[in-house]
Amino acid sequence: MRRAFSRRLDKVSRSPLVAVDGLIQTLSEGPVSKLHQGKTYFEPCARPRPWLREEFGLGAEDHAPPSGAPMLRRALSSHMSRRWGQDVPVDQVIVTNGATHAISSVLHAVLEEGDEVLILSPQWLFAHGLVRAAGGVAREVPVFLELSDDPAYDFVSPLQAAVGPRTRAVYFNNPNNPTGFRLDREQLARLVAFAEQHDLWLIADHAYENYDFSDEGYLDVALLPGAAERTFSVHTFSKTYAMPGLRTGYLVTPPGLGDLLTKWGLYTLYSVATASQFTAYTALRTSQEELALRRKKAAEARDLTERLLTVPHTTVQGGLYTFLDLSGYGGTPQEFLHACIAAGVSLAPGEAFGEHCAGWARLCFTAVEPAELSTALDKINSVYASAYSGEAR
Amino acid sequence: MRRAFSRRLDKVSRSPLVAVDGLIQTLSEGPVSKLHQGKTYFEPCARPRPWLREEFGLGAEDHAPPSGAPMLRRALSSHMSRRWGQDVPVDQVIVTNGATHAISSVLHAVLEEGDEVLILSPQWLFAHGLVRAAGGVAREVPVFLELSDDPAYDFVSPLQAAVGPRTRAVYFNNPNNPTGFRLDREQLARLVAFAEQHDLWLIADHAYENYDFSDEGYLDVALLPGAAERTFSVHTFSKTYAMPGLRTGYLVTPPGLGDLLTKWGLYTLYSVATASQFTAYTALRTSQEELALRRKKAAEARDLTERLLTVPHTTVQGGLYTFLDLSGYGGTPQEFLHACIAAGVSLAPGEAFGEHCAGWARLCFTAVEPAELSTALDKINSVYASAYSGEAR
């Protein structure tokens, strides 16, 4: 049979969240608060609109260069230079089709078939599939639940145990989706030392950079001594600017690697839609005050969850999620999720976020407005409590 | 050294057209008619605009499913069903980030490292790199210049000579970029028989489907007996609707393969920008009369070129290009291209379109309006003529 298929795609599955949408159709009779989705209820920071070519150097009908529209790249270079307090040259800034494409581009640029990537786990639900689609082998290293329990946990030891001759890179997101744990400066420094010791790439996913609730705030591993040359810093407009439909993000590459990453973009999708790039360009003018207000609203939703939720869950230092520990529930995790949907709330199944997370569930506290969140938390609490009395079984 | 790079990317180069842009900066003093670009001077059929969620089922800020926005997929299914005169199910229609991403998706879905793809040559300038980036080996099979000379040319014989145990697919675009040759029904039937004999996939690139100047018009190989099960039919809004900046195209897959292709999209870019999909949805309402008018304008530009151009070139049956034979020029092809730029016209170097095409150059006759095209053709004729008298050397 010549008409074969790539084995890479056999190893990846459809989105596990699509299955939740299916369950909602089957199990619920009324409206459902969809806390399984990763999103914010905030208004988008910019909307598509017509523009004059002079505003952006390109009309909507003109395709942009594979590395991104020059005016957007320059604006991102300035933006990141301000944030980092040091020059971020334009040629290290590559516009991508969201964070997904940014991470996929890096993986394809650095992996050979069978090379390994260490994933700090639990992790963003598509990280595994991105590595596999790029021909790599994903090795989950559970660290975030352990760190949530004990911030002094020696998370480098399991990394040392997992590293092998084919290991090429470490992927992590910080603050972490789904646990809400945030690696601080000291922890990041230990991660950099580990990467230096084994000469690994670092793929740092900053999707939740605006929702870092620590006093220090957004901290990029690339800024730590010795890290810049090995760090691909991933950013997206999806969460910070509440525009996931824009499908626009960007990479800051190590020095000298912008052209390499551009080649991958060229030979997979040519370039990102020009209208998306223009909308990103206008969103980038959002004031720091407005972004801080959104961070405050997210923190309030986090606080509301902390106050109301009786199911054991992780402490949230950043991001838009808490991870629920279902080990004390009187039924299986699947029974819990189904009962929640029947009660009008959907959560994401834990196993989507790590092989060791089947006993957990992810809750996004910014997916709906606070009033709806309160009601949803009550419903979750009731489902959790009712299992003890056998009512829900 | 652990921080290695994928060998796949070593095998691909930056866009050869970027080099032409560089030459324009260096060699020209005045304005240059950029006939090296593949584009139309036509107005885009739709422009980005705000919309109400009800109009499309999704707001601009909502991300679409990886296979495409449901309303766009349904509209494309209806559109293709009308064109093909038979049902094209929605689940075989996958929205992609332009034709580049469509072709890349198919290649990644069907190739293993080292598998071979036969490319009917000369070919679209990125076809080679797309195959390499997907881990494949591209085997160019020169056929279009031979067919241009003699439509009865037995183009299947060189394909039979090139097929091997690792051959998985045949890529071709029809009408052909850069020669303007159009494979007719009888020739496509021979191609299908060849693909059936060796059980190969057919990747049929229809970027120029609206610019088929034959009496029969757009003809999709998928419609020929036995072809549907092995044909990926590639379409884009870039040329038909004059919107390359939209980065939106679509695939019609063989029955049952939509989900497979969706997985590749999911794990490379998640989905196409929602605003692009909405703009595509509105562009799809462009009347057949308007599309026919654009075809007529392109045919007029083709006729103008045929009438004025004294450099030997291919006869154009479709598409937006003619391929110039520089073998009779008194200098090297590079000298010709440089002299043209100095005179104010840029052409694309032939080698970008095939290993055997170094003695050729591509001209896009719709890149500028007819008056500018006339002047540009005069300049090209002068450069070509002057070499004979030694003036330009």
Short mmCIF file of C-alpha atoms in Angstrom, two decimals, chain B residues 32-286:
data_model
loop_
_atom_site.label_atom_id
_atom_site.label_comp_id
_atom_site.label_asym_id
_atom_site.label_seq_id
_atom_site.Cartn_x
_atom_site.Cartn_y
_atom_site.Cartn_z
CA VAL B 32 10.35 49.05 -10.82
CA SER B 33 7.40 47.11 -12.30
CA LYS B 34 7.51 44.02 -10.10
CA LEU B 35 6.55 41.24 -12.48
CA HIS B 36 8.52 38.74 -10.39
CA GLN B 37 5.69 38.57 -7.86
CA GLY B 38 2.74 36.25 -8.36
CA LYS B 39 -0.28 38.46 -7.85
CA THR B 40 -3.16 40.35 -9.46
CA TYR B 41 -3.75 44.07 -9.57
CA PHE B 42 -7.45 43.36 -8.97
CA GLU B 43 -9.31 44.74 -5.98
CA PRO B 44 -9.85 42.20 -3.19
CA CYS B 45 -13.35 40.64 -3.29
CA ALA B 46 -13.88 41.34 0.42
CA ARG B 47 -12.23 43.38 3.16
CA PRO B 48 -11.97 42.81 6.92
CA ARG B 49 -14.82 44.38 8.84
CA PRO B 50 -16.45 44.04 12.26
CA TRP B 51 -19.44 41.70 12.37
CA LEU B 52 -22.12 40.47 14.73
CA ARG B 53 -21.61 37.01 16.21
CA GLU B 54 -24.98 35.91 14.76
CA GLU B 55 -23.67 36.49 11.23
CA PHE B 56 -21.05 33.76 11.53
CA GLY B 57 -21.72 31.78 14.70
CA LEU B 58 -18.37 33.02 16.04
CA GLY B 59 -17.05 36.41 17.09
CA ALA B 60 -13.64 37.61 15.90
CA GLU B 61 -12.29 36.93 19.38
CA ASP B 62 -13.51 33.30 19.43
CA HIS B 63 -11.17 30.71 18.03
CA ALA B 64 -12.62 28.41 15.41
CA PRO B 65 -12.40 24.60 15.54
CA PRO B 66 -9.23 23.19 13.94
CA SER B 67 -11.13 22.00 10.85
CA GLY B 68 -12.59 25.46 10.25
CA ALA B 69 -15.55 27.63 11.26
CA PRO B 70 -18.73 25.54 10.81
CA MET B 71 -20.52 28.18 8.70
CA LEU B 72 -17.53 28.56 6.36
CA ARG B 73 -17.15 24.79 5.99
CA ARG B 74 -20.82 24.43 5.12
CA ALA B 75 -20.59 27.30 2.62
CA LEU B 76 -17.50 25.73 1.02
CA SER B 77 -19.23 22.35 0.89
CA SER B 78 -22.18 23.93 -0.97
CA HIS B 79 -19.84 25.92 -3.22
CA MET B 80 -17.82 22.85 -4.20
CA SER B 81 -20.93 20.68 -4.55
CA ARG B 82 -22.28 23.18 -7.09
CA ARG B 83 -18.99 23.32 -8.96
CA TRP B 84 -18.46 19.57 -9.03
CA GLY B 85 -22.09 18.75 -9.70
CA GLN B 86 -22.00 16.17 -6.94
CA ASP B 87 -22.18 16.14 -3.15
CA VAL B 88 -18.99 17.29 -1.40
CA PRO B 89 -19.60 16.42 2.28
CA VAL B 90 -18.65 18.99 4.91
CA ASP B 91 -16.36 16.50 6.65
CA GLN B 92 -14.13 16.38 3.56
CA VAL B 93 -13.68 20.18 3.55
CA ILE B 94 -10.86 21.47 5.77
CA VAL B 95 -10.09 25.19 6.09
CA THR B 96 -6.36 25.92 5.89
CA ASN B 97 -3.97 28.85 6.29
CA GLY B 98 -3.77 29.30 2.50
CA ALA B 99 -2.69 26.79 -0.12
CA THR B 100 0.79 26.60 1.42
CA HIS B 101 -0.61 25.20 4.65
CA ALA B 102 -3.02 22.93 2.76
CA ILE B 103 -0.20 21.32 0.78
CA SER B 104 2.07 21.19 3.84
CA SER B 105 -0.70 19.49 5.84
CA VAL B 106 -1.21 16.79 3.22
CA LEU B 107 2.52 16.15 2.90
CA HIS B 108 2.97 15.84 6.67
CA ALA B 109 -0.05 13.56 6.90
CA VAL B 110 1.14 11.07 4.27
CA LEU B 111 4.96 11.12 4.28
CA GLU B 112 7.48 9.28 6.40
CA GLU B 113 11.08 10.55 6.49
CA GLY B 114 12.65 9.75 3.14
CA ASP B 115 9.43 9.07 1.24
CA GLU B 116 9.37 10.51 -2.24
CA VAL B 117 7.04 12.92 -4.00
CA LEU B 118 7.03 13.34 -7.75
CA ILE B 119 6.62 16.99 -8.76
CA LEU B 120 5.44 17.76 -12.27
CA SER B 121 8.01 20.40 -13.21
CA PRO B 122 8.48 23.35 -13.61
CA GLN B 123 6.52 23.91 -10.43
CA TRP B 124 5.35 26.49 -7.89
CA LEU B 125 8.53 27.78 -6.30
CA PHE B 126 7.80 26.54 -2.76
CA ALA B 127 6.75 22.99 -3.67
CA HIS B 128 10.26 21.60 -3.29
CA GLY B 129 10.76 23.16 0.15
CA LEU B 130 7.36 22.02 1.38
CA VAL B 131 8.25 18.41 0.56
CA ARG B 132 11.65 18.73 2.26
CA ALA B 133 10.22 20.41 5.36
CA ALA B 134 7.83 17.44 5.63
CA GLY B 135 10.78 15.04 5.60
CA GLY B 136 10.22 13.96 2.02
CA VAL B 137 12.44 13.76 -1.02
CA ALA B 138 11.25 15.83 -3.97
CA ARG B 139 11.77 14.31 -7.42
CA GLU B 140 11.19 16.86 -10.14
CA VAL B 141 9.87 15.34 -13.35
CA PRO B 142 10.15 17.85 -16.21
CA VAL B 143 6.96 17.69 -18.25
CA PHE B 144 5.39 21.12 -18.72
CA LEU B 145 7.96 22.66 -21.06
CA GLU B 146 7.86 19.49 -23.14
CA LEU B 147 4.05 19.57 -23.21
CA SER B 148 4.15 23.28 -24.09
CA ASP B 149 6.23 22.38 -27.12
CA ASP B 150 4.14 19.34 -28.01
CA PRO B 151 0.78 18.63 -26.31
CA ALA B 152 1.05 15.04 -27.52
CA TYR B 153 4.28 14.55 -25.55
CA ASP B 154 4.20 11.29 -23.57
CA PHE B 155 4.60 12.82 -20.12
CA VAL B 156 3.80 9.54 -18.35
CA SER B 157 7.02 7.87 -19.48
CA PRO B 158 9.31 10.13 -17.40
CA LEU B 159 6.94 9.64 -14.45
CA GLN B 160 7.24 5.85 -14.87
CA ALA B 161 11.03 6.25 -14.92
CA ALA B 162 10.99 8.36 -11.73
CA VAL B 163 8.65 6.25 -9.60
CA GLY B 164 10.34 4.08 -6.98
CA PRO B 165 9.49 1.97 -3.94
CA ARG B 166 9.38 5.04 -1.67
CA THR B 167 7.17 7.15 -3.96
CA ARG B 168 3.99 8.16 -2.17
CA ALA B 169 2.46 11.08 -4.04
CA VAL B 170 2.40 13.29 -7.12
CA TYR B 171 2.16 17.07 -6.76
CA PHE B 172 1.14 19.31 -9.64
CA ASN B 173 -0.62 22.59 -10.20
CA ASN B 174 -3.09 23.05 -12.98
CA PRO B 175 -3.11 25.47 -14.74
CA ASN B 176 0.63 25.44 -14.20
CA ASN B 177 2.69 28.12 -12.53
CA PRO B 178 5.07 29.14 -14.16
CA THR B 179 4.46 27.86 -17.73
CA GLY B 180 0.73 28.53 -18.20
CA PHE B 181 0.25 24.99 -19.52
CA ARG B 182 -3.08 23.32 -18.71
CA LEU B 183 -3.47 19.56 -18.43
CA ASP B 184 -6.70 18.65 -20.21
CA ARG B 185 -9.15 15.88 -19.40
CA GLU B 186 -7.34 13.27 -21.45
CA GLN B 187 -3.97 14.14 -19.90
CA LEU B 188 -5.41 14.12 -16.38
CA ALA B 189 -6.93 10.70 -17.09
CA ARG B 190 -3.47 9.39 -17.98
CA LEU B 191 -2.13 10.89 -14.75
CA VAL B 192 -4.89 9.17 -12.74
CA ALA B 193 -4.14 5.83 -14.45
CA PHE B 194 -0.47 6.25 -13.51
CA ALA B 195 -1.41 7.07 -9.88
CA GLU B 196 -3.73 4.04 -9.76
CA GLN B 197 -1.08 1.75 -11.20
CA HIS B 198 1.36 2.67 -8.41
CA ASP B 199 -1.29 3.47 -5.77
CA LEU B 200 -0.11 7.07 -5.26
CA TRP B 201 -1.79 10.10 -3.72
CA LEU B 202 -2.50 13.03 -6.02
CA ILE B 203 -1.99 16.53 -4.59
CA ALA B 204 -3.73 18.84 -7.04
CA ASP B 205 -3.01 22.53 -6.53
CA HIS B 206 -5.82 24.67 -7.99
CA ALA B 207 -4.48 28.09 -7.00
CA TYR B 208 -5.23 29.33 -10.53
CA GLU B 209 -8.61 27.65 -10.96
CA ASN B 210 -10.31 30.96 -11.83
CA TYR B 211 -7.76 31.74 -14.51
CA ASP B 212 -8.30 28.75 -16.76
CA PHE B 213 -8.71 30.27 -20.23
CA SER B 214 -9.75 27.05 -21.97
CA ASP B 215 -13.30 26.57 -23.26
CA GLU B 216 -13.85 23.80 -20.73
CA GLY B 217 -12.57 25.90 -17.78
CA TYR B 218 -11.67 24.65 -14.31
CA LEU B 219 -11.38 20.89 -14.30
CA ASP B 220 -10.58 19.04 -11.08
CA VAL B 221 -8.70 15.78 -11.35
CA ALA B 222 -10.76 14.50 -8.38
CA LEU B 223 -13.77 14.31 -10.71
CA LEU B 224 -12.17 11.77 -13.02
CA PRO B 225 -13.12 8.11 -12.60
CA GLY B 226 -11.03 6.45 -9.88
CA ALA B 227 -9.42 9.71 -8.73
CA ALA B 228 -11.57 10.80 -5.75
CA GLU B 229 -10.18 8.27 -3.29
CA ARG B 230 -6.59 9.41 -3.91
CA THR B 231 -6.92 13.15 -4.59
CA PHE B 232 -6.37 16.06 -2.22
CA SER B 233 -7.78 19.09 -4.04
CA VAL B 234 -6.14 22.34 -2.92
CA HIS B 235 -7.88 25.72 -3.17
CA THR B 236 -7.07 29.23 -2.01
CA PHE B 237 -8.67 32.67 -1.79
CA SER B 238 -5.33 34.30 -2.68
CA LYS B 239 -5.64 34.48 -6.46
CA THR B 240 -9.32 33.85 -7.25
CA TYR B 241 -10.49 36.53 -4.82
CA ALA B 242 -7.30 38.66 -4.93
CA MET B 243 -6.68 38.25 -1.20
CA PRO B 244 -3.26 36.68 -0.55
CA GLY B 245 -3.02 38.56 2.77
CA LEU B 246 -6.06 36.61 4.01
CA ARG B 247 -3.98 33.40 4.24
CA THR B 248 -7.04 31.27 3.79
CA GLY B 249 -7.55 28.27 1.60
CA TYR B 250 -9.16 24.87 1.84
CA LEU B 251 -8.72 21.23 1.05
CA VAL B 252 -11.19 18.76 -0.31
CA THR B 253 -9.87 15.45 1.02
CA PRO B 254 -10.60 11.91 -0.13
CA PRO B 255 -13.60 10.41 1.73
CA GLY B 256 -12.87 9.65 5.38
CA LEU B 257 -9.65 11.67 5.68
CA GLY B 258 -10.93 14.99 6.97
CA ASP B 259 -10.26 14.09 10.61
CA LEU B 260 -6.69 13.05 9.84
CA LEU B 261 -5.92 16.36 8.17
CA THR B 262 -7.59 18.21 11.02
CA LYS B 263 -5.16 16.62 13.46
CA TRP B 264 -2.20 18.06 11.60
CA GLY B 265 -3.81 21.51 11.66
CA LEU B 266 -4.53 21.21 15.38
CA TYR B 267 -0.95 20.32 16.26
CA THR B 268 0.70 22.97 14.09
CA LEU B 269 -1.44 26.09 14.40
CA TYR B 270 -4.68 25.11 16.15
CA SER B 271 -6.94 26.91 13.66
CA VAL B 272 -7.08 29.61 11.00
CA ALA B 273 -7.79 33.17 12.22
CA THR B 274 -11.54 33.62 12.67
CA ALA B 275 -11.57 37.06 11.00
CA SER B 276 -9.88 35.56 7.93
CA GLN B 277 -12.49 32.84 7.83
CA PHE B 278 -15.31 35.37 8.08
CA THR B 279 -13.78 37.47 5.29
CA ALA B 280 -13.46 34.33 3.16
CA TYR B 281 -17.10 33.54 3.92
CA THR B 282 -18.17 36.96 2.62
CA ALA B 283 -15.85 36.71 -0.41
CA LEU B 284 -17.48 33.40 -1.33
CA ARG B 285 -20.62 35.37 -2.23
CA THR B 286 -18.76 37.05 -5.11
#
